CSV table of N, CA and C in Angstrom, one decimal:
chain,number,residue,atom,x,y,z
A,1,MET,N,0.8,-1.2,0.0
A,1,MET,CA,0.0,0.0,0.0
A,1,MET,C,0.9,1.3,0.0
A,2,LYS,N,2.0,1.2,0.6
A,2,LYS,CA,2.9,2.4,0.7
A,2,LYS,C,3.3,2.9,-0.7
A,3,PRO,N,3.7,2.0,-1.6
A,3,PRO,CA,4.1,2.5,-3.0
A,3,PRO,C,2.9,3.2,-3.6
A,4,LEU,N,1.7,2.8,-3.4
A,4,LEU,CA,0.5,3.5,-4.0
A,4,LEU,C,0.4,4.9,-3.4
A,5,ILE,N,0.5,5.0,-2.1
A,5,ILE,CA,0.4,6.3,-1.4
A,5,ILE,C,1.6,7.2,-1.9
A,6,LYS,N,2.8,6.7,-2.0
A,6,LYS,CA,3.9,7.5,-2.5
A,6,LYS,C,3.6,7.9,-4.0
A,7,ALA,N,3.0,7.1,-4.8
A,7,ALA,CA,2.7,7.4,-6.2
A,7,ALA,C,1.7,8.5,-6.3
A,8,VAL,N,0.7,8.4,-5.4
A,8,VAL,CA,-0.4,9.4,-5.4
A,8,VAL,C,0.2,10.7,-4.9
A,9,ARG,N,1.0,10.7,-3.9
A,9,ARG,CA,1.6,11.9,-3.4
A,9,ARG,C,2.5,12.6,-4.5
A,10,ARG,N,3.2,11.7,-5.2
A,10,ARG,CA,4.1,12.2,-6.3
A,10,ARG,C,3.2,12.9,-7.4
A,11,ALA,N,2.1,12.2,-7.7
A,11,ALA,CA,1.2,12.7,-8.8
A,11,ALA,C,0.6,14.1,-8.3
A,12,VAL,N,0.2,14.2,-7.1
A,12,VAL,CA,-0.3,15.4,-6.6
A,12,VAL,C,0.8,16.5,-6.6
A,13,LEU,N,2.0,16.2,-6.2
A,13,LEU,CA,3.1,17.1,-6.2
A,13,LEU,C,3.4,17.6,-7.7
A,14,ILE,N,3.4,16.7,-8.6
A,14,ILE,CA,3.6,17.0,-10.0
A,14,ILE,C,2.5,17.9,-10.5
A,15,ALA,N,1.3,17.6,-10.2
A,15,ALA,CA,0.2,18.4,-10.6
A,15,ALA,C,0.1,19.8,-10.0
A,16,SER,N,0.9,19.9,-8.9
A,16,SER,CA,0.8,21.2,-8.2
A,16,SER,C,1.8,22.3,-8.7
A,17,LEU,N,2.2,22.2,-9.9
A,17,LEU,CA,3.1,23.1,-10.5
A,17,LEU,C,2.5,24.3,-11.2
A,18,GLY,N,1.2,24.4,-11.3
A,18,GLY,CA,0.7,25.6,-12.0
A,18,GLY,C,-0.8,25.7,-11.7
A,19,TRP,N,-1.5,26.2,-12.7
A,19,TRP,CA,-2.9,26.5,-12.5
A,19,TRP,C,-3.7,25.6,-13.4
A,20,LEU,N,-4.9,25.2,-12.9
A,20,LEU,CA,-5.8,24.4,-13.7
A,20,LEU,C,-6.5,25.4,-14.7
A,21,ALA,N,-6.2,25.2,-16.0
A,21,ALA,CA,-6.6,26.2,-17.0
A,21,ALA,C,-7.7,25.7,-17.9
A,22,HIS,N,-8.9,25.7,-17.4
A,22,HIS,CA,-10.0,25.2,-18.2
A,22,HIS,C,-11.3,26.0,-18.2
A,23,ALA,N,-11.5,26.7,-17.1
A,23,ALA,CA,-12.8,27.4,-17.0
A,23,ALA,C,-12.9,28.5,-18.1
A,24,THR,N,-14.1,28.8,-18.6
A,24,THR,CA,-14.2,29.8,-19.6
A,24,THR,C,-14.5,31.2,-19.0
A,25,GLY,N,-14.4,32.2,-19.9
A,25,GLY,CA,-14.8,33.5,-19.5
A,25,GLY,C,-13.6,34.2,-18.8
A,26,SER,N,-13.8,35.5,-18.6
A,26,SER,CA,-12.7,36.3,-18.0
A,26,SER,C,-12.7,36.1,-16.5
A,27,ALA,N,-11.6,36.0,-15.9
A,27,ALA,CA,-11.5,35.8,-14.5
A,27,ALA,C,-12.1,36.9,-13.7
A,28,SER,N,-12.1,38.1,-14.2
A,28,SER,CA,-12.7,39.2,-13.4
A,28,SER,C,-14.2,39.1,-13.4
A,29,ALA,N,-14.8,38.4,-14.4
A,29,ALA,CA,-16.2,38.3,-14.4
A,29,ALA,C,-16.7,37.2,-13.5
A,30,GLN,N,-15.9,36.3,-13.0
A,30,GLN,CA,-16.3,35.2,-12.2
A,30,GLN,C,-16.4,35.6,-10.8
A,31,THR,N,-17.4,35.0,-10.1
A,31,THR,CA,-17.5,35.2,-8.6
A,31,THR,C,-17.8,33.9,-8.0
A,32,ASN,N,-17.3,33.6,-6.8
A,32,ASN,CA,-17.6,32.4,-6.1
A,32,ASN,C,-19.1,32.3,-5.7
A,33,ASP,N,-19.8,33.4,-5.6
A,33,ASP,CA,-21.2,33.4,-5.3
A,33,ASP,C,-22.0,32.6,-6.3
A,34,ALA,N,-21.5,32.4,-7.5
A,34,ALA,CA,-22.2,31.7,-8.6
A,34,ALA,C,-22.0,30.2,-8.6
A,35,ILE,N,-21.2,29.7,-7.7
A,35,ILE,CA,-21.0,28.3,-7.6
A,35,ILE,C,-22.2,27.7,-7.0
A,36,ARG,N,-22.7,26.6,-7.6
A,36,ARG,CA,-23.9,25.9,-7.0
A,36,ARG,C,-23.8,24.4,-7.2
A,37,ILE,N,-24.6,23.8,-6.3
A,37,ILE,CA,-24.6,22.3,-6.4
A,37,ILE,C,-25.7,21.9,-7.4
A,38,VAL,N,-25.2,21.0,-8.3
A,38,VAL,CA,-26.1,20.5,-9.4
A,38,VAL,C,-26.4,19.1,-9.4
A,39,ASP,N,-25.7,18.3,-8.5
A,39,ASP,CA,-26.0,16.9,-8.4
A,39,ASP,C,-25.6,16.4,-7.0
A,40,VAL,N,-26.5,15.7,-6.3
A,40,VAL,CA,-26.2,15.1,-5.0
A,40,VAL,C,-26.5,13.6,-5.1
A,41,ARG,N,-25.6,12.8,-4.7
A,41,ARG,CA,-25.8,11.4,-4.7
A,41,ARG,C,-25.3,10.9,-3.3
A,42,GLY,N,-26.3,10.3,-2.6
A,42,GLY,CA,-25.9,9.9,-1.2
A,42,GLY,C,-26.0,11.0,-0.2
A,43,VAL,N,-25.1,11.0,0.7
A,43,VAL,CA,-25.0,12.1,1.8
A,43,VAL,C,-24.0,13.1,1.5
A,44,VAL,N,-24.4,14.3,1.2
A,44,VAL,CA,-23.5,15.4,0.9
A,44,VAL,C,-23.9,16.5,1.9
A,45,GLU,N,-22.9,17.1,2.6
A,45,GLU,CA,-23.2,18.1,3.6
A,45,GLU,C,-22.4,19.4,3.3
A,46,ILE,N,-23.0,20.5,3.8
A,46,ILE,CA,-22.4,21.9,3.7
A,46,ILE,C,-22.2,22.4,5.1
A,47,LEU,N,-21.1,23.1,5.3
A,47,LEU,CA,-20.8,23.8,6.5
A,47,LEU,C,-20.7,25.3,6.1
A,48,PRO,N,-21.7,26.1,6.1
A,48,PRO,CA,-21.6,27.5,5.7
A,48,PRO,C,-20.6,28.2,6.6
A,49,HIS,N,-19.9,29.2,6.0
A,49,HIS,CA,-18.9,29.9,6.7
A,49,HIS,C,-19.5,30.6,8.0
A,50,GLY,N,-18.8,30.4,9.1
A,50,GLY,CA,-19.3,30.9,10.4
A,50,GLY,C,-20.3,30.1,11.1
A,51,ALA,N,-20.8,29.0,10.5
A,51,ALA,CA,-21.7,28.1,11.1
A,51,ALA,C,-21.0,27.1,11.9
A,52,ALA,N,-21.8,26.5,12.9
A,52,ALA,CA,-21.2,25.5,13.8
A,52,ALA,C,-21.6,24.1,13.3
A,53,ASP,N,-22.7,23.9,12.6
A,53,ASP,CA,-23.2,22.6,12.2
A,53,ASP,C,-23.3,22.4,10.7
A,54,TRP,N,-23.0,21.2,10.3
A,54,TRP,CA,-23.1,20.8,8.9
A,54,TRP,C,-24.6,20.5,8.7
A,55,HIS,N,-25.1,20.8,7.4
A,55,HIS,CA,-26.5,20.4,7.1
A,55,HIS,C,-26.5,19.7,5.7
A,56,ARG,N,-27.5,19.0,5.4
A,56,ARG,CA,-27.6,18.2,4.2
A,56,ARG,C,-27.7,19.2,3.0
A,57,ALA,N,-27.0,18.9,2.0
A,57,ALA,CA,-26.9,19.7,0.7
A,57,ALA,C,-28.1,19.3,-0.2
A,58,ALA,N,-28.5,20.2,-1.0
A,58,ALA,CA,-29.6,19.9,-2.0
A,58,ALA,C,-29.2,20.6,-3.3
A,59,ILE,N,-29.8,20.0,-4.3
A,59,ILE,CA,-29.5,20.6,-5.7
A,59,ILE,C,-30.0,22.0,-5.7
A,60,GLU,N,-29.2,22.9,-6.3
A,60,GLU,CA,-29.4,24.3,-6.5
A,60,GLU,C,-28.9,25.1,-5.3
A,61,ASP,N,-28.4,24.5,-4.2
A,61,ASP,CA,-27.8,25.2,-3.1
A,61,ASP,C,-26.6,26.0,-3.6
A,62,PRO,N,-26.6,27.3,-3.3
A,62,PRO,CA,-25.4,28.1,-3.7
A,62,PRO,C,-24.3,27.9,-2.7
A,63,LEU,N,-23.0,28.1,-3.2
A,63,LEU,CA,-21.9,28.0,-2.3
A,63,LEU,C,-21.1,29.3,-2.3
A,64,HIS,N,-20.7,29.8,-1.2
A,64,HIS,CA,-20.1,31.1,-1.0
A,64,HIS,C,-18.7,30.9,-0.5
A,65,PRO,N,-17.8,31.9,-0.6
A,65,PRO,CA,-16.5,31.8,-0.1
A,65,PRO,C,-16.4,31.4,1.3
A,66,LEU,N,-15.5,30.4,1.6
A,66,LEU,CA,-15.2,29.8,2.9
A,66,LEU,C,-16.3,28.8,3.3
A,67,ASP,N,-17.3,28.5,2.5
A,67,ASP,CA,-18.2,27.4,2.8
A,67,ASP,C,-17.4,26.1,2.5
A,68,ARG,N,-17.8,25.1,3.3
A,68,ARG,CA,-17.2,23.8,3.1
A,68,ARG,C,-18.2,22.8,2.6
A,69,VAL,N,-17.8,21.8,1.8
A,69,VAL,CA,-18.6,20.8,1.3
A,69,VAL,C,-17.9,19.4,1.6
A,70,ARG,N,-18.7,18.4,2.0
A,70,ARG,CA,-18.1,17.1,2.2
A,70,ARG,C,-19.1,16.0,1.8
A,71,THR,N,-18.5,15.0,1.2
A,71,THR,CA,-19.3,13.8,0.8
A,71,THR,C,-19.0,12.7,1.8
A,72,ARG,N,-20.0,11.9,2.0
A,72,ARG,CA,-19.8,10.7,2.9
A,72,ARG,C,-19.6,9.5,2.1
A,73,ALA,N,-19.5,8.3,2.7
A,73,ALA,CA,-19.2,7.0,2.0
A,73,ALA,C,-20.3,6.8,1.0
A,74,ASN,N,-19.9,6.3,-0.2
A,74,ASN,CA,-20.9,5.9,-1.3
A,74,ASN,C,-21.7,7.2,-1.7
A,75,SER,N,-21.1,8.3,-1.7
A,75,SER,CA,-21.7,9.6,-2.1
A,75,SER,C,-20.9,10.4,-3.1
A,76,SER,N,-21.5,11.3,-3.8
A,76,SER,CA,-20.7,12.2,-4.6
A,76,SER,C,-21.5,13.5,-4.8
A,77,VAL,N,-20.8,14.6,-5.3
A,77,VAL,CA,-21.5,15.8,-5.5
A,77,VAL,C,-21.0,16.4,-6.8
A,78,GLY,N,-21.9,17.1,-7.5
A,78,GLY,CA,-21.5,17.8,-8.7
A,78,GLY,C,-21.7,19.3,-8.5
A,79,LEU,N,-20.7,20.1,-8.8
A,79,LEU,CA,-20.8,21.6,-8.7
A,79,LEU,C,-20.7,22.2,-10.0
A,80,LEU,N,-21.3,23.3,-10.2
A,80,LEU,CA,-21.2,24.1,-11.4
A,80,LEU,C,-20.7,25.5,-11.1
A,81,LEU,N,-19.6,25.8,-11.8
A,81,LEU,CA,-19.0,27.1,-11.6
A,81,LEU,C,-19.8,28.2,-12.3
A,82,SER,N,-19.5,29.4,-12.1
A,82,SER,CA,-20.3,30.5,-12.7
A,82,SER,C,-20.2,30.5,-14.2
A,83,ASP,N,-19.1,29.9,-14.8
A,83,ASP,CA,-19.0,29.8,-16.3
A,83,ASP,C,-19.5,28.5,-16.8
A,84,GLN,N,-20.3,27.8,-16.0
A,84,GLN,CA,-20.9,26.5,-16.4
A,84,GLN,C,-19.9,25.4,-16.5
A,85,SER,N,-18.7,25.5,-15.9
A,85,SER,CA,-17.8,24.4,-15.9
A,85,SER,C,-18.2,23.4,-14.7
A,86,PRO,N,-18.3,22.1,-15.0
A,86,PRO,CA,-18.7,21.2,-14.0
A,86,PRO,C,-17.5,20.6,-13.3
A,87,LEU,N,-17.7,20.4,-12.0
A,87,LEU,CA,-16.7,19.7,-11.1
A,87,LEU,C,-17.4,18.6,-10.4
A,88,ARG,N,-16.8,17.4,-10.2
A,88,ARG,CA,-17.4,16.3,-9.5
A,88,ARG,C,-16.4,15.9,-8.4
A,89,PHE,N,-17.0,15.6,-7.2
A,89,PHE,CA,-16.2,15.1,-6.1
A,89,PHE,C,-16.7,13.8,-5.7
A,90,ALA,N,-15.8,12.8,-5.5
A,90,ALA,CA,-16.2,11.4,-5.1
A,90,ALA,C,-16.5,11.3,-3.6
A,91,ALA,N,-16.8,10.1,-3.2
A,91,ALA,CA,-17.0,9.8,-1.8
A,91,ALA,C,-15.8,10.2,-0.9
A,92,MET,N,-16.1,10.6,0.3
A,92,MET,CA,-15.2,10.9,1.3
A,92,MET,C,-14.3,12.1,0.9
A,93,SER,N,-14.8,13.0,0.2
A,93,SER,CA,-14.1,14.2,-0.2
A,93,SER,C,-14.6,15.4,0.7
A,94,GLU,N,-13.6,16.3,0.9
A,94,GLU,CA,-14.0,17.6,1.6
A,94,GLU,C,-13.2,18.7,0.9
A,95,LEU,N,-14.0,19.8,0.7
A,95,LEU,CA,-13.4,21.0,0.0
A,95,LEU,C,-13.9,22.3,0.7
A,96,GLU,N,-13.1,23.3,0.4
A,96,GLU,CA,-13.5,24.7,0.9
A,96,GLU,C,-13.5,25.6,-0.3
A,97,ILE,N,-14.6,26.4,-0.5
A,97,ILE,CA,-14.7,27.4,-1.5
A,97,ILE,C,-13.8,28.6,-1.2
A,98,LEU,N,-12.9,29.0,-2.1
A,98,LEU,CA,-12.0,30.1,-1.8
A,98,LEU,C,-12.6,31.4,-2.4
A,99,PRO,N,-12.3,32.5,-1.7
A,99,PRO,CA,-12.7,33.8,-2.2
A,99,PRO,C,-12.0,34.0,-3.6
A,100,GLY,N,-12.8,34.6,-4.5
A,100,GLY,CA,-12.2,34.9,-5.8
A,100,GLY,C,-11.6,36.2,-5.9
A,101,THR,N,-10.7,36.4,-6.8
A,101,THR,CA,-10.1,37.7,-7.0
A,101,THR,C,-10.1,38.0,-8.5
A,102,ALA,N,-9.9,39.3,-8.9
A,102,ALA,CA,-9.9,39.6,-10.3
A,102,ALA,C,-8.8,38.9,-11.0
A,103,ASP,N,-7.6,38.7,-10.3
A,103,ASP,CA,-6.5,38.0,-11.0
A,103,ASP,C,-6.6,36.5,-11.0
A,104,ASP,N,-7.2,35.9,-9.9
A,104,ASP,CA,-7.2,34.4,-9.8
A,104,ASP,C,-8.5,33.8,-10.2
A,105,GLY,N,-9.6,34.5,-10.2
A,105,GLY,CA,-10.9,33.9,-10.5
A,105,GLY,C,-11.4,33.0,-9.4
A,106,GLN,N,-12.2,32.0,-9.7
A,106,GLN,CA,-12.8,31.1,-8.8
A,106,GLN,C,-11.7,30.1,-8.3
A,107,GLY,N,-12.0,29.5,-7.1
A,107,GLY,CA,-11.0,28.5,-6.7
A,107,GLY,C,-11.6,27.7,-5.5
A,108,LEU,N,-10.9,26.7,-5.2
A,108,LEU,CA,-11.2,25.8,-4.0
A,108,LEU,C,-10.0,25.2,-3.5
A,109,GLN,N,-10.1,24.8,-2.2
A,109,GLN,CA,-9.1,24.0,-1.6
A,109,GLN,C,-9.6,22.6,-1.4
A,110,LEU,N,-8.9,21.7,-2.0
A,110,LEU,CA,-9.3,20.3,-1.8
A,110,LEU,C,-8.6,19.7,-0.6
A,111,LEU,N,-9.4,19.5,0.5
A,111,LEU,CA,-8.8,19.1,1.8
A,111,LEU,C,-8.5,17.6,1.8
A,112,GLN,N,-9.4,16.8,1.1
A,112,GLN,CA,-9.2,15.4,1.0
A,112,GLN,C,-10.2,14.9,-0.1
A,113,GLY,N,-9.9,13.8,-0.7
A,113,GLY,CA,-10.8,13.2,-1.6
A,113,GLY,C,-10.3,13.2,-3.1
A,114,LEU,N,-11.3,13.1,-4.0
A,114,LEU,CA,-11.1,13.0,-5.4
A,114,LEU,C,-11.9,14.0,-6.2
A,115,LEU,N,-11.2,14.8,-7.0
A,115,LEU,CA,-11.8,15.8,-7.8
A,115,LEU,C,-11.7,15.4,-9.3
A,116,SER,N,-12.8,15.5,-10.0
A,116,SER,CA,-12.8,15.2,-11.5
A,116,SER,C,-13.3,16.5,-12.2
A,117,PHE,N,-12.6,16.9,-13.3
A,117,PHE,CA,-13.0,18.0,-14.0
A,117,PHE,C,-12.9,17.7,-15.5
A,118,PHE,N,-14.0,17.9,-16.2
A,118,PHE,CA,-14.0,17.7,-17.7
A,118,PHE,C,-14.5,18.9,-18.4
A,119,HIS,N,-13.7,19.5,-19.3
A,119,HIS,CA,-14.1,20.8,-19.9
A,119,HIS,C,-13.6,20.8,-21.4
A,120,ARG,N,-14.5,21.2,-22.3
A,120,ARG,CA,-14.1,21.3,-23.7
A,120,ARG,C,-14.2,22.6,-24.3
A,121,ASP,N,-14.5,23.6,-23.5
A,121,ASP,CA,-14.7,25.0,-24.0
A,121,ASP,C,-13.4,25.8,-24.0
A,122,LYS,N,-13.5,27.1,-24.2
A,122,LYS,CA,-12.3,27.9,-24.3
A,122,LYS,C,-11.5,27.8,-23.0
A,123,PRO,N,-10.2,27.9,-23.0
A,123,PRO,CA,-9.4,27.9,-21.8
A,123,PRO,C,-9.7,29.1,-20.9
A,124,GLY,N,-9.6,28.8,-19.6
A,124,GLY,CA,-9.7,29.9,-18.6
A,124,GLY,C,-8.9,29.5,-17.4
A,125,ARG,N,-9.4,29.7,-16.2
A,125,ARG,CA,-8.6,29.3,-15.1
A,125,ARG,C,-9.5,29.1,-13.8
A,126,ILE,N,-9.0,28.2,-13.0
A,126,ILE,CA,-9.6,28.0,-11.7
A,126,ILE,C,-8.5,27.5,-10.8
A,127,ARG,N,-8.5,28.0,-9.6
A,127,ARG,CA,-7.4,27.6,-8.6
A,127,ARG,C,-7.9,26.3,-7.9
A,128,VAL,N,-7.0,25.4,-7.8
A,128,VAL,CA,-7.2,24.2,-6.9
A,128,VAL,C,-6.0,24.1,-6.0
A,129,ILE,N,-6.2,24.3,-4.7
A,129,ILE,CA,-5.1,24.2,-3.8
A,129,ILE,C,-5.2,23.0,-2.9
A,130,THR,N,-4.1,22.4,-2.6
A,130,THR,CA,-4.1,21.2,-1.7
A,130,THR,C,-3.0,21.5,-0.6
A,131,SER,N,-2.9,20.6,0.4
A,131,SER,CA,-1.9,20.8,1.4
A,131,SER,C,-0.5,20.6,0.7
A,132,GLY,N,-0.5,20.0,-0.5
A,132,GLY,CA,0.8,19.8,-1.2
A,132,GLY,C,1.1,20.8,-2.2
A,133,GLY,N,0.2,21.7,-2.5
A,133,GLY,CA,0.5,22.8,-3.5
A,133,GLY,C,-0.7,23.2,-4.3
A,134,LEU,N,-0.4,23.7,-5.5
A,134,LEU,CA,-1.4,24.1,-6.4
A,134,LEU,C,-1.5,23.1,-7.6
A,135,ALA,N,-2.6,23.0,-8.3
A,135,ALA,CA,-2.7,22.0,-9.4
A,135,ALA,C,-2.8,22.8,-10.7
A,136,GLY,N,-2.3,22.2,-11.7
A,136,GLY,CA,-2.4,22.8,-13.0
A,136,GLY,C,-2.2,21.8,-14.1
A,137,ILE,N,-3.0,22.0,-15.2
A,137,ILE,CA,-2.9,21.1,-16.4
A,137,ILE,C,-3.6,21.8,-17.5
A,138,GLU,N,-3.2,21.5,-18.7
A,138,GLU,CA,-3.8,22.0,-19.9
A,138,GLU,C,-4.4,20.8,-20.7
A,139,GLY,N,-5.6,20.9,-21.1
A,139,GLY,CA,-6.3,19.8,-21.8
A,139,GLY,C,-7.8,19.8,-21.5
A,140,THR,N,-8.4,18.7,-21.6
A,140,THR,CA,-9.9,18.6,-21.4
A,140,THR,C,-10.3,17.9,-20.1
A,141,GLU,N,-9.4,17.1,-19.6
A,141,GLU,CA,-9.8,16.3,-18.4
A,141,GLU,C,-8.8,16.3,-17.3
A,142,PHE,N,-9.2,16.4,-16.1
A,142,PHE,CA,-8.3,16.5,-15.0
A,142,PHE,C,-8.9,15.7,-13.8
A,143,VAL,N,-8.1,14.9,-13.2
A,143,VAL,CA,-8.5,14.2,-12.0
A,143,VAL,C,-7.3,14.4,-10.9
A,144,MET,N,-7.8,14.7,-9.7
A,144,MET,CA,-6.8,15.0,-8.6
A,144,MET,C,-7.3,14.2,-7.4
A,145,ALA,N,-6.3,13.6,-6.7
A,145,ALA,CA,-6.6,12.9,-5.4
A,145,ALA,C,-5.8,13.5,-4.3
A,146,VAL,N,-6.4,13.7,-3.2
A,146,VAL,CA,-5.7,14.1,-2.0
A,146,VAL,C,-6.0,13.0,-0.9
A,147,ILE,N,-5.0,12.3,-0.5
A,147,ILE,CA,-5.2,11.2,0.4
A,147,ILE,C,-4.6,11.5,1.8
A,148,MET,N,-5.4,11.5,2.8
A,148,MET,CA,-4.9,11.8,4.2
A,148,MET,C,-4.2,10.5,4.7
A,149,THR,N,-3.0,10.6,5.2
A,149,THR,CA,-2.3,9.5,5.8
A,149,THR,C,-1.8,9.9,7.2
A,150,ASN,N,-1.4,8.9,7.9
A,150,ASN,CA,-0.9,9.1,9.3
A,150,ASN,C,0.7,9.3,9.3
A,151,GLY,N,1.3,9.3,8.2
A,151,GLY,CA,2.7,9.5,8.2
A,151,GLY,C,3.4,9.6,7.0
């Protein structure tokens, strides 16, 4: 199992060299307030910024900067960015929505789990930050895993 964990860590580190360049539209026109949930399978929960308790997520729930989203076992969630770019998170994932800026546009911090992104429109940008760094790729499909280990 250790070679797999090392390989995943290495892949995350390699992917952390730049920006994920896929979302469409100008970065200054994007806002995190336009991120919304478009698919819920199983148990998906939201912790709004400043709240003490997680609550069940529903389709069309908006996500705002510093809100957290997590999926439980056998669950997944689909998010739609303001430019209509879809993101999917697999079971046992947790992420935080990052505040957007005119320079950086929308973004998120992947705390743990699996992120899948598929996009065929004009190149743009989205920030994906992990404890290991930033992610970046050019192309149409992107998958990133963050695995929490004890050592």
